[in-house]
Coordinates of C-alpha atoms in Angstrom, one line a residue:
M51 CA 55.3 -229.2 8.8
S52 CA 59.0 -228.4 8.6
S53 CA 58.3 -225.2 10.6
V54 CA 56.8 -227.4 13.4
F55 CA 59.9 -229.5 13.7
S56 CA 62.1 -226.3 13.5
S57 CA 60.2 -225.0 16.5
I58 CA 60.7 -228.2 18.4
K59 CA 64.4 -228.2 17.8
N60 CA 64.8 -224.5 18.8
Y61 CA 62.7 -225.2 21.9
F62 CA 65.0 -228.0 23.1
H63 CA 68.1 -226.2 22.0
D64 CA 67.5 -223.4 24.5
I65 CA 66.9 -225.8 27.3
F66 CA 69.1 -228.9 26.8
Y67 CA 71.7 -228.2 24.1
E68 CA 73.7 -225.3 25.6
D69 CA 76.8 -227.5 26.0
N70 CA 76.8 -229.6 22.9
P71 CA 73.8 -229.7 20.6
N72 CA 75.2 -232.8 18.8
D73 CA 74.9 -234.9 22.0
Y74 CA 71.1 -235.1 21.5
N75 CA 69.0 -236.3 18.6
F76 CA 65.4 -235.2 18.9
S77 CA 62.8 -236.6 16.5
L78 CA 59.3 -237.7 16.9
G79 CA 59.4 -240.2 14.1
E80 CA 60.7 -239.4 10.6
Q81 CA 59.8 -236.0 9.2
T82 CA 58.2 -237.6 6.2
N83 CA 56.0 -239.7 8.6
P84 CA 55.7 -237.4 11.7
L85 CA 54.0 -238.5 14.9
V86 CA 51.6 -235.6 14.8
T87 CA 49.8 -235.4 11.5
N88 CA 47.4 -232.6 12.5
A89 CA 50.2 -230.0 12.6
S90 CA 48.5 -228.3 15.5
T91 CA 51.5 -228.4 17.9
T92 CA 51.7 -225.7 20.5
F93 CA 54.7 -224.9 22.6
N94 CA 54.9 -222.9 25.8
K95 CA 58.4 -222.3 26.9
N96 CA 57.4 -221.4 30.4
S97 CA 55.4 -224.7 30.9
E98 CA 56.9 -227.9 32.0
A99 CA 55.2 -230.1 29.4
L100 CA 55.2 -230.3 25.7
N101 CA 51.6 -230.3 24.3
L102 CA 51.0 -232.4 21.2
D103 CA 47.6 -232.8 19.5
N104 CA 47.8 -236.4 18.4
E105 CA 44.9 -237.2 16.0
S106 CA 46.7 -240.2 14.4
L107 CA 50.0 -242.0 14.7
T108 CA 52.1 -243.1 11.8
D109 CA 55.4 -245.0 11.9
T110 CA 56.8 -244.8 15.4
S111 CA 59.3 -247.7 15.1
N112 CA 62.3 -245.4 15.2
D113 CA 61.2 -243.1 18.0
K114 CA 63.8 -243.3 20.7
I115 CA 63.5 -242.4 24.4
F116 CA 64.7 -238.9 25.2
P117 CA 67.0 -237.8 28.1
S118 CA 64.3 -235.3 29.1
L119 CA 61.7 -236.7 31.4
D120 CA 59.2 -234.0 30.4
V121 CA 59.4 -235.0 26.8
N122 CA 59.0 -238.7 27.6
L123 CA 56.1 -237.9 29.9
E124 CA 54.3 -235.9 27.2
Y125 CA 55.1 -238.6 24.6
I126 CA 53.5 -241.3 26.7
R127 CA 50.5 -239.1 27.4
V128 CA 50.0 -238.5 23.7
R129 CA 50.7 -242.1 22.7
F130 CA 48.2 -243.6 25.2
N131 CA 45.7 -240.7 24.9
E132 CA 46.0 -240.3 28.7
M133 CA 43.5 -237.4 28.8
I134 CA 40.6 -239.6 27.7
N135 CA 41.8 -243.1 28.8
S136 CA 40.7 -243.7 32.3
D137 CA 42.8 -246.8 32.9
I138 CA 46.2 -245.3 32.0
I139 CA 47.9 -244.6 35.3
I140 CA 51.0 -242.3 35.4
R141 CA 52.6 -241.9 38.9
E142 CA 55.2 -239.2 39.2
F143 CA 57.7 -239.2 42.1
T144 CA 61.3 -238.4 43.1
L145 CA 64.1 -240.8 43.9
T146 CA 67.5 -240.1 45.4
A147 CA 70.8 -241.8 44.5
R148 CA 74.2 -240.7 45.6
N149 CA 72.8 -237.6 47.3
K150 CA 71.3 -236.5 44.0
Q151 CA 67.5 -236.3 43.3
Y152 CA 66.0 -237.6 40.1
S153 CA 62.5 -237.0 38.9
A154 CA 60.8 -240.1 37.6
F155 CA 57.4 -241.5 36.7
L156 CA 55.8 -244.9 36.4
V157 CA 53.2 -245.8 33.7
Y158 CA 51.0 -248.8 33.7
I159 CA 47.4 -249.9 32.8
D160 CA 45.0 -250.3 35.7
G161 CA 43.6 -253.8 36.0
M162 CA 46.5 -255.5 34.2
T163 CA 49.1 -255.2 37.0
D164 CA 49.4 -256.5 40.5
Q165 CA 48.9 -253.6 42.8
D166 CA 50.6 -255.2 45.8
V167 CA 53.7 -255.8 43.7
M168 CA 53.6 -252.2 42.4
N169 CA 53.3 -250.7 45.9
N170 CA 55.6 -252.9 47.9
F171 CA 58.3 -253.9 45.4
I172 CA 58.6 -251.0 43.1
L173 CA 57.3 -247.7 44.6
K174 CA 58.5 -248.5 48.1
P175 CA 62.2 -249.3 47.2
L176 CA 62.3 -246.4 44.8
M177 CA 60.8 -243.8 47.1
L178 CA 62.1 -244.9 50.5
K179 CA 65.2 -247.1 50.3
N180 CA 67.0 -245.1 47.7
T181 CA 67.9 -242.4 50.2
A182 CA 70.4 -244.7 51.9
N183 CA 74.0 -244.5 50.6
S184 CA 75.2 -247.8 52.0
F185 CA 74.2 -249.9 49.0
E186 CA 77.0 -251.5 47.0
G187 CA 75.5 -250.1 43.8
N188 CA 75.6 -246.6 45.3
Q189 CA 79.4 -246.6 45.7
N190 CA 82.4 -246.6 43.4
R191 CA 83.6 -250.2 43.3
V192 CA 87.2 -251.3 43.2
L193 CA 87.5 -253.9 40.5
S194 CA 91.2 -254.7 40.8
E195 CA 94.2 -253.4 42.8
V196 CA 97.9 -253.8 41.8
K197 CA 100.9 -252.7 43.9
T198 CA 104.1 -251.8 42.1
N199 CA 107.1 -250.1 43.8
N200 CA 105.0 -248.7 46.6
I201 CA 102.5 -247.4 44.1
T202 CA 98.9 -248.8 44.3
V203 CA 97.0 -248.9 41.0
R204 CA 93.3 -249.4 41.4
K205 CA 90.8 -250.0 38.7
V206 CA 87.6 -248.4 39.9
K207 CA 84.1 -248.8 38.4
R208 CA 82.3 -245.5 38.7
F209 CA 78.8 -245.2 40.0
N210 CA 76.2 -246.1 37.3
I211 CA 72.6 -245.0 38.0
V212 CA 71.2 -247.6 35.6
E213 CA 72.9 -250.5 37.2
Y214 CA 72.1 -249.2 40.6
I215 CA 68.4 -249.0 39.9
S216 CA 68.3 -252.3 38.1
N217 CA 70.4 -254.3 40.6
C218 CA 69.5 -252.6 43.9
L219 CA 66.1 -251.0 43.7
L220 CA 64.0 -253.3 41.5
P221 CA 63.8 -256.8 43.1
Q222 CA 61.7 -258.3 40.3
N223 CA 63.2 -261.2 38.4
N224 CA 62.4 -259.8 35.0
V225 CA 63.6 -256.2 34.5
K226 CA 64.5 -255.1 31.0
E227 CA 66.0 -251.9 29.6
F228 CA 64.6 -250.4 26.3
T229 CA 65.8 -247.5 24.2
K230 CA 62.8 -247.3 21.9
F231 CA 59.3 -246.2 22.7
D232 CA 57.7 -249.0 20.6
D233 CA 59.3 -251.6 22.8
I234 CA 58.2 -250.0 26.0
V235 CA 54.7 -249.3 24.8
K236 CA 54.3 -253.0 23.7
A237 CA 55.4 -254.0 27.2
I238 CA 52.9 -251.7 28.9
N239 CA 50.1 -253.0 26.7
A240 CA 51.0 -256.5 27.8
G241 CA 50.6 -255.7 31.5
D242 CA 54.0 -254.5 32.5
C243 CA 54.9 -251.2 34.0
A244 CA 57.5 -248.8 32.7
L245 CA 59.9 -246.6 34.7
F246 CA 61.2 -243.4 33.2
I247 CA 64.0 -241.4 35.0
D248 CA 65.2 -237.9 34.2
T249 CA 68.5 -237.6 32.3
L250 CA 68.3 -241.3 31.2
D251 CA 67.6 -242.1 27.6
I252 CA 66.3 -245.6 28.5
A253 CA 63.2 -246.9 30.2
F254 CA 62.9 -249.9 32.6
D255 CA 60.3 -252.5 31.8
V256 CA 59.3 -254.3 35.0
E257 CA 57.0 -257.4 34.8
V258 CA 54.1 -257.0 37.2
K259 CA 51.3 -258.7 35.3
G260 CA 48.3 -259.4 37.6
Y261 CA 45.2 -259.5 35.5
E262 CA 42.4 -262.0 36.0
R263 CA 42.7 -265.2 34.0
R264 CA 40.6 -268.4 33.6
S265 CA 41.7 -271.3 35.7
L266 CA 42.5 -274.7 34.1
T267 CA 39.4 -276.7 33.2
T268 CA 38.6 -279.8 31.2
P269 CA 38.6 -279.5 27.4
H270 CA 35.1 -278.7 26.2
N271 CA 35.3 -280.2 22.7
E272 CA 37.9 -282.9 23.0
M273 CA 36.6 -284.9 25.9
V274 CA 38.0 -288.4 26.6
I275 CA 37.3 -291.2 29.0
R276 CA 40.9 -292.2 29.6
G277 CA 43.3 -289.3 29.4
A278 CA 44.3 -286.0 30.8
Q279 CA 41.4 -283.8 32.1
V280 CA 43.0 -280.4 31.6
G281 CA 42.9 -278.1 28.6
F282 CA 44.6 -274.9 27.4
T283 CA 43.3 -271.5 28.4
E284 CA 43.4 -268.0 26.9
N285 CA 46.6 -267.0 28.6
L286 CA 49.8 -267.5 26.7
R287 CA 52.1 -268.0 29.6
T288 CA 49.7 -270.5 31.2
N289 CA 49.7 -272.5 28.0
T290 CA 53.4 -272.5 27.6
S291 CA 54.0 -273.5 31.2
L292 CA 51.4 -276.3 30.8
L293 CA 53.2 -277.5 27.7
R294 CA 56.5 -277.6 29.5
R295 CA 55.0 -279.7 32.2
Y296 CA 54.0 -282.3 29.7
V297 CA 57.1 -282.2 27.5
N298 CA 59.5 -282.0 30.5
N299 CA 62.6 -281.6 28.3
E300 CA 65.2 -278.8 28.1
N301 CA 65.2 -279.1 24.3
L302 CA 61.7 -277.6 24.1
I303 CA 62.1 -274.2 22.4
I304 CA 59.5 -271.5 22.8
E305 CA 60.1 -268.6 20.5
S306 CA 58.1 -265.3 20.8
V307 CA 56.7 -263.4 17.9
N308 CA 54.2 -260.5 17.7
I309 CA 51.6 -260.4 14.9
G310 CA 49.6 -257.4 13.9
K311 CA 50.7 -253.9 13.2
L312 CA 48.3 -252.5 15.8
S313 CA 47.4 -255.3 18.1
K314 CA 50.9 -256.8 18.3
T315 CA 49.3 -260.1 19.5
P316 CA 51.9 -262.2 21.4
C317 CA 52.4 -265.7 19.9
S318 CA 54.8 -268.5 20.6
I319 CA 56.4 -271.1 18.3
C320 CA 57.1 -274.3 20.1
Y321 CA 59.2 -277.2 18.9
L322 CA 61.8 -279.7 20.1
K323 CA 65.2 -278.5 18.9
N324 CA 66.7 -282.0 18.7
I325 CA 63.8 -283.5 16.7
A326 CA 62.0 -280.9 14.5
N327 CA 63.3 -280.3 11.0
T328 CA 65.2 -277.0 10.6
D329 CA 63.6 -276.2 7.2
L330 CA 60.1 -276.7 8.7
I331 CA 61.0 -274.3 11.6
S332 CA 62.2 -271.7 9.1
E333 CA 59.1 -272.0 7.0
V334 CA 56.8 -271.4 10.1
R335 CA 58.9 -268.4 11.1
Y336 CA 58.8 -267.0 7.6
R337 CA 55.0 -267.2 7.3
L338 CA 54.4 -265.7 10.8
N339 CA 56.8 -262.9 10.2
N340 CA 55.3 -262.0 6.8
L341 CA 51.7 -261.3 7.8
A342 CA 50.8 -257.7 7.0
I343 CA 47.7 -257.3 9.1
D344 CA 46.5 -254.7 11.6
Y345 CA 45.3 -257.1 14.3
L346 CA 45.1 -260.8 15.2
T347 CA 42.5 -262.0 17.7
S348 CA 42.4 -265.8 17.6
S349 CA 44.2 -268.9 16.4
G350 CA 41.3 -269.5 14.0
Q351 CA 42.1 -266.3 12.2
L352 CA 45.8 -267.2 12.1
E353 CA 45.0 -270.7 10.8
Q354 CA 43.4 -269.1 7.7
L355 CA 46.3 -266.8 7.1
I356 CA 49.1 -269.4 7.1
Q357 CA 47.5 -272.4 5.5
D358 CA 48.6 -273.6 2.0
N359 CA 45.3 -273.9 0.2
D360 CA 42.8 -271.2 0.5
N361 CA 40.1 -272.5 -1.8
T362 CA 39.1 -275.6 0.1
S363 CA 37.2 -276.1 3.3
L364 CA 39.4 -279.0 4.3
P365 CA 41.4 -278.4 7.6
Q366 CA 45.1 -278.2 6.9
I367 CA 46.3 -277.4 10.4
I368 CA 45.5 -279.3 13.6
A369 CA 43.7 -277.2 16.2
T370 CA 43.6 -278.8 19.6
E371 CA 42.9 -277.7 23.2
R372 CA 44.6 -280.6 24.8
P373 CA 48.2 -280.3 26.1
D374 CA 48.8 -284.1 26.1
R375 CA 48.0 -284.3 22.4
T376 CA 50.2 -281.3 21.7
S377 CA 53.1 -282.8 23.5
N378 CA 52.7 -286.1 21.6
L379 CA 52.8 -284.3 18.3
L380 CA 55.8 -282.3 19.3
F381 CA 57.7 -285.5 20.0
E382 CA 56.8 -286.6 16.5
G383 CA 58.5 -283.6 15.1
R384 CA 55.6 -281.2 14.6
I385 CA 55.6 -277.5 15.5
A386 CA 53.0 -275.9 17.8
I387 CA 51.8 -272.2 17.5
I388 CA 50.1 -270.7 20.5
V389 CA 48.2 -267.4 20.2
N390 CA 47.5 -265.3 23.2
G391 CA 43.8 -265.0 23.9
S392 CA 42.9 -268.4 22.2
P393 CA 42.6 -271.8 24.0
Y394 CA 43.3 -273.6 20.8
V395 CA 46.9 -274.4 19.8
L396 CA 47.8 -274.8 16.1
I397 CA 50.0 -277.7 15.1
V398 CA 51.7 -278.1 11.7
P399 CA 52.1 -279.9 9.4
A400 CA 48.9 -282.0 9.3
I401 CA 47.7 -284.9 7.1
F402 CA 44.2 -286.3 6.5
S403 CA 44.6 -289.2 9.0
D404 CA 45.4 -286.8 11.8
F405 CA 41.8 -285.6 11.8
L406 CA 40.4 -289.1 12.2
A407 CA 42.5 -289.7 15.3
S408 CA 41.6 -289.0 18.9
S409 CA 43.9 -288.4 21.9
E410 CA 42.3 -291.4 23.5
D411 CA 43.5 -293.8 20.8
Y412 CA 47.0 -293.8 22.3
N413 CA 45.8 -294.5 25.8
L414 CA 43.8 -297.6 24.9
K415 CA 44.9 -301.0 23.5
Y416 CA 45.6 -300.9 19.8
Q417 CA 43.0 -303.6 19.0
Y418 CA 40.2 -301.4 20.3
S419 CA 41.7 -298.2 18.8
N420 CA 41.9 -299.8 15.4
F421 CA 38.3 -301.0 15.7
V422 CA 37.1 -297.4 16.6
R423 CA 39.2 -295.9 13.8
A424 CA 37.5 -298.3 11.3
L425 CA 34.1 -297.3 12.6
R426 CA 35.1 -293.6 12.1
I427 CA 36.1 -294.2 8.5
I428 CA 32.8 -296.1 7.8
A429 CA 30.9 -293.3 9.5
L430 CA 32.7 -290.7 7.4
A431 CA 31.7 -292.5 4.2
F432 CA 28.1 -292.7 5.3
A433 CA 28.0 -289.1 6.4
L434 CA 29.3 -288.0 3.0
L435 CA 27.5 -290.4 0.6
L436 CA 24.4 -291.9 2.2
P437 CA 21.8 -289.2 1.2
S438 CA 23.3 -288.9 -2.3
M439 CA 23.2 -292.7 -2.7
Y440 CA 19.6 -292.7 -1.8
M441 CA 19.0 -290.0 -4.3
A442 CA 20.9 -291.9 -7.1
I443 CA 19.2 -295.3 -6.3
T444 CA 15.6 -293.9 -6.2
S445 CA 16.1 -291.8 -9.3
F446 CA 18.4 -293.9 -11.6
H447 CA 19.1 -297.3 -10.2
Q448 CA 15.9 -298.8 -8.9
E449 CA 17.0 -302.2 -10.1
L450 CA 19.7 -302.4 -7.4
V451 CA 17.1 -302.3 -4.7
P452 CA 15.4 -305.5 -3.5
T453 CA 11.8 -305.7 -4.6
E454 CA 10.2 -305.7 -1.2
L455 CA 12.3 -302.6 -0.1
L456 CA 11.5 -300.9 -3.4
Y457 CA 7.7 -301.4 -2.8
S458 CA 8.2 -299.9 0.8
I459 CA 9.9 -296.9 -0.6
I460 CA 7.3 -296.3 -3.3
S461 CA 4.4 -296.7 -0.9
A462 CA 6.0 -294.4 1.7
R463 CA 6.4 -291.7 -1.0
E464 CA 2.8 -291.9 -2.4
T465 CA 1.6 -289.1 -0.2
V466 CA 4.7 -286.9 -0.5
P467 CA 4.0 -284.0 -2.9
F468 CA 7.7 -283.0 -3.5
P469 CA 10.4 -284.5 -5.8
I470 CA 13.0 -286.6 -4.0
L471 CA 15.7 -284.0 -4.5
F472 CA 13.6 -281.2 -3.0
E473 CA 12.6 -283.6 -0.1
I474 CA 16.2 -284.4 0.7
L475 CA 17.4 -280.8 0.6
I476 CA 14.5 -279.7 2.9
M477 CA 15.4 -282.3 5.5
E478 CA 19.2 -281.7 5.3
L479 CA 18.8 -278.0 5.6
S480 CA 16.3 -278.3 8.4
F481 CA 18.7 -280.5 10.4
E482 CA 21.6 -278.0 9.8
L483 CA 19.4 -275.3 11.1
I484 CA 18.5 -277.3 14.2
R485 CA 22.2 -278.1 14.8
E486 CA 23.2 -274.4 14.4
A487 CA 20.4 -273.2 16.7
S488 CA 21.3 -275.7 19.4
I489 CA 24.9 -274.5 19.4
R490 CA 24.1 -270.7 19.5
V491 CA 21.5 -270.8 22.3
P492 CA 22.4 -271.5 26.0
S493 CA 23.1 -275.1 26.8
P494 CA 19.8 -276.0 28.6
V495 CA 17.7 -274.5 25.8
G496 CA 20.0 -276.1 23.2
Q497 CA 19.1 -279.6 24.4
T498 CA 15.4 -278.7 24.3
I499 CA 15.7 -277.4 20.7
G500 CA 17.4 -280.6 19.7
I501 CA 14.6 -282.7 21.1
V502 CA 11.8 -280.5 19.8
G503 CA 13.4 -280.2 16.3
A504 CA 14.5 -283.8 15.8
L505 CA 11.6 -285.6 17.3
I506 CA 8.5 -283.5 17.3
L507 CA 9.0 -281.7 14.0
G508 CA 10.2 -284.9 12.3
Q509 CA 7.2 -286.9 13.4
A510 CA 4.9 -284.0 12.5
A511 CA 6.4 -283.8 9.0
V512 CA 5.9 -287.5 8.4
D513 CA 2.3 -287.4 9.7
A514 CA 1.6 -284.4 7.4
G515 CA 2.9 -286.3 4.4
I516 CA 5.6 -283.7 3.7
V517 CA 8.5 -286.2 3.9
S518 CA 8.8 -290.0 3.8
P519 CA 9.7 -292.0 7.0
I520 CA 12.7 -293.7 5.3
L521 CA 14.2 -290.2 4.6
I522 CA 13.9 -289.4 8.3
I523 CA 15.9 -292.5 9.0
I524 CA 18.5 -291.7 6.5
V525 CA 19.0 -288.1 7.6
S526 CA 19.1 -289.1 11.3
F527 CA 21.7 -291.8 10.6
T528 CA 23.8 -289.4 8.5
A529 CA 23.8 -286.9 11.4
I530 CA 24.9 -289.6 13.9
C531 CA 27.8 -290.6 11.5
S532 CA 28.9 -287.0 11.2
F533 CA 29.0 -286.6 15.0
S534 CA 31.4 -289.5 15.2
I535 CA 34.1 -287.6 13.3
P536 CA 36.6 -286.4 16.0
D537 CA 37.6 -283.1 14.4
F538 CA 34.9 -280.5 14.0
S539 CA 36.6 -278.8 11.0
L540 CA 36.7 -282.1 9.1
S541 CA 33.0 -282.7 10.0
F542 CA 32.2 -279.2 8.7
H543 CA 33.9 -280.0 5.4
F544 CA 31.9 -283.1 4.8
R545 CA 28.7 -281.4 5.8
I546 CA 29.3 -279.0 2.9
M547 CA 30.4 -281.7 0.5
R548 CA 27.3 -283.7 1.3
F549 CA 25.1 -281.2 -0.6
I550 CA 27.4 -281.3 -3.6
Y551 CA 27.2 -285.1 -3.8
I552 CA 23.4 -284.9 -3.5
L553 CA 23.3 -282.7 -6.5
L554 CA 25.7 -285.0 -8.4
G555 CA 23.5 -288.0 -7.6
A556 CA 20.4 -286.2 -8.7
M557 CA 22.0 -285.3 -12.1
A558 CA 23.9 -288.4 -13.0
G559 CA 23.3 -291.1 -10.4
F560 CA 26.3 -293.3 -9.5
L561 CA 28.2 -292.0 -12.5
G562 CA 28.0 -288.5 -11.0
L563 CA 29.0 -289.8 -7.6
A564 CA 32.0 -291.6 -9.0
A565 CA 33.2 -288.5 -10.9
G566 CA 32.8 -286.4 -7.8
L567 CA 34.8 -288.9 -5.7
C568 CA 37.6 -289.0 -8.3
V569 CA 37.9 -285.2 -8.3
H570 CA 37.7 -285.1 -4.5
L571 CA 40.6 -287.6 -4.2
L572 CA 42.7 -285.7 -6.8
V573 CA 42.3 -282.5 -4.8
L574 CA 43.3 -284.3 -1.6
N575 CA 46.3 -285.9 -3.4
N576 CA 47.5 -282.5 -4.7
M577 CA 47.2 -280.7 -1.4
H578 CA 50.2 -280.0 0.9
S579 CA 50.5 -278.8 4.5
F580 CA 53.8 -276.9 5.0
G581 CA 55.5 -278.9 2.3
V582 CA 54.1 -282.3 3.4
S583 CA 51.7 -284.3 1.3
Y584 CA 48.2 -284.1 2.7
L585 CA 47.4 -287.8 2.1
G586 CA 51.0 -288.9 2.8
K587 CA 53.1 -291.1 0.5
N588 CA 52.7 -294.1 2.8
I589 CA 49.4 -293.4 4.4
F590 CA 48.8 -297.1 5.4
K591 CA 52.2 -297.6 6.9
T592 CA 52.1 -297.9 10.7
D593 CA 55.3 -295.9 11.2
E594 CA 54.1 -292.9 9.2
F595 CA 52.6 -289.8 11.0
G596 CA 51.8 -291.1 14.4
N597 CA 51.3 -294.6 13.0
G598 CA 49.0 -293.6 10.2
I599 CA 45.4 -294.9 9.9
V600 CA 46.2 -298.3 11.3
L601 CA 47.6 -297.9 14.8
S602 CA 50.4 -300.3 15.7
P603 CA 51.1 -301.7 19.3
A604 CA 53.0 -299.3 21.6
Y605 CA 56.1 -301.5 21.4
R606 CA 56.2 -301.3 17.6
R607 CA 56.1 -297.5 17.2
E608 CA 59.8 -297.3 16.5
K609 CA 60.1 -294.7 13.8
R610 CA 58.9 -291.1 13.3
S611 CA 57.5 -289.9 10.0
K612 CA 59.9 -290.1 7.1
E613 CA 58.2 -287.2 5.3
L614 CA 58.9 -284.9 8.3
K615 CA 62.6 -285.6 7.9
T616 CA 63.2 -285.2 11.7
K617 CA 66.7 -285.1 13.2
R618 CA 65.9 -288.3 15.2
P619 CA 64.2 -290.8 12.9
K620 CA 63.8 -293.4 15.7
S621 CA 61.5 -292.8 18.5
Q622 CA 62.3 -295.9 20.5
D623 CA 64.5 -299.0 20.3
K624 CA 63.3 -302.0 18.3
I625 CA 63.2 -304.0 21.5
S626 CA 61.6 -301.5 23.8
M627 CA 60.4 -304.0 26.4
R628 CA 63.8 -305.1 27.7
W629 CA 62.2 -306.5 30.8
K630 CA 60.5 -309.1 28.6
Y631 CA 63.5 -309.8 26.3
P632 CA 66.6 -309.3 28.6
Q633 CA 68.9 -311.1 26.1
H634 CA 68.6 -308.2 23.7

């Protein structure tokens, strides 16, 4: 392998290093981790290009852009596999500046750039307008002039080709200069175009993104009656701009981070600088910057990689597709993480009561919101415990059932050939299958599957004597209760735990259920989300975490969460309705 790099150095020594070989530093990565691992590198001194057989790339983070355009061109061709990639476009041309011609080339990905911008605002200025010498950037500029004893001293700024191109020939508002190939390759993959010019050891990154994107639509899974009817999309910049429209404050900070060694997925960390806790911001940065993965495709994958507890199915990070909810949580001192390609935004930290709240709660009167929240808590308890309580009562605690109801249960089960445990498990698993099937098939068919599965199969099972009618009622009511939980992830957790409680009720009755509840609560109490207690130290206080479980009136929401330790503990004055109390 050392002979390969010796040949490379000798080749470029003969061409470029005649004046001073130390002026150039040629390396395709480190010699211990070369760009070309196949060692089948061929050189033809009479050809204009350097041919590399690139079977696999290793560490390229230190590869710098060369002054030679031919070497840069061949590097780009090898790095992007231009010979077999049909959407990699390389446009070679010549530009003239200060009566001197420079060879150059553009590289971009077809379908990810705006062709009109490319033709009219990049290629046209570079190929046509650059022949004129009247531009200010094409002349030596006098910065200052001092006259002393009939002697004029002028401070002149010499012509700079880089400034000339950046300031006079590229009218785009976002033009960057990179010295490393990794940075320019990342920009090309994101939809920008790169401009390489002979004799320059830098490349220009010009933002010309123009790929198709989904328009703003209503949220699919967080629908509300009274509230914003717009949701996030899969485009990162669309989401950040949408968030800025809702926050409307200059203290909103949007930091960029790329995750994945290969995919380099763009992500954004969003927070309010004058509210969010500095330690919390540092913790989020630390976790995102220390993910050793090859690729990241969605926010759901990222959620699993940065959550505190891996051995529980409980959601520990809020995932929302609503910008209004995201902005509300940012004003509380939370931090939002946006992943390019995912319409769901992650918000940290989270506590248990966050998953019982809906965006609509803050848009309605607090009396109704508290009533609905109470219904959700009751529904959560029934969704978790109702089948297991039926199991425990019919197997161990028949004395707790009124006599008439007990006779009805016994008479309904006379024709059922299966034990109660087996009967409950059959019905619960059947309903889970129906729910999963209705989600995976197209929407019109999914509704049909729900009707056929829930009504026809249920009635047929009762008529055939496979299950009892009362169990159909219990399973149906349990399903309705589980649907009332606002967060899908929390609903999924209780769907799993329901089977565990059924087994506990079958083994030990109410004693088993009590033991399971104690263990469940201990697990919840010991959990943390980014350093914040999952249950919260003051979970029933109205000024904790978005006013906690019990929602206070809008004029009483004076304080932010104490556990978040925000820079601004107060969210509003004690007397917020000054029109009503002008004396204060």
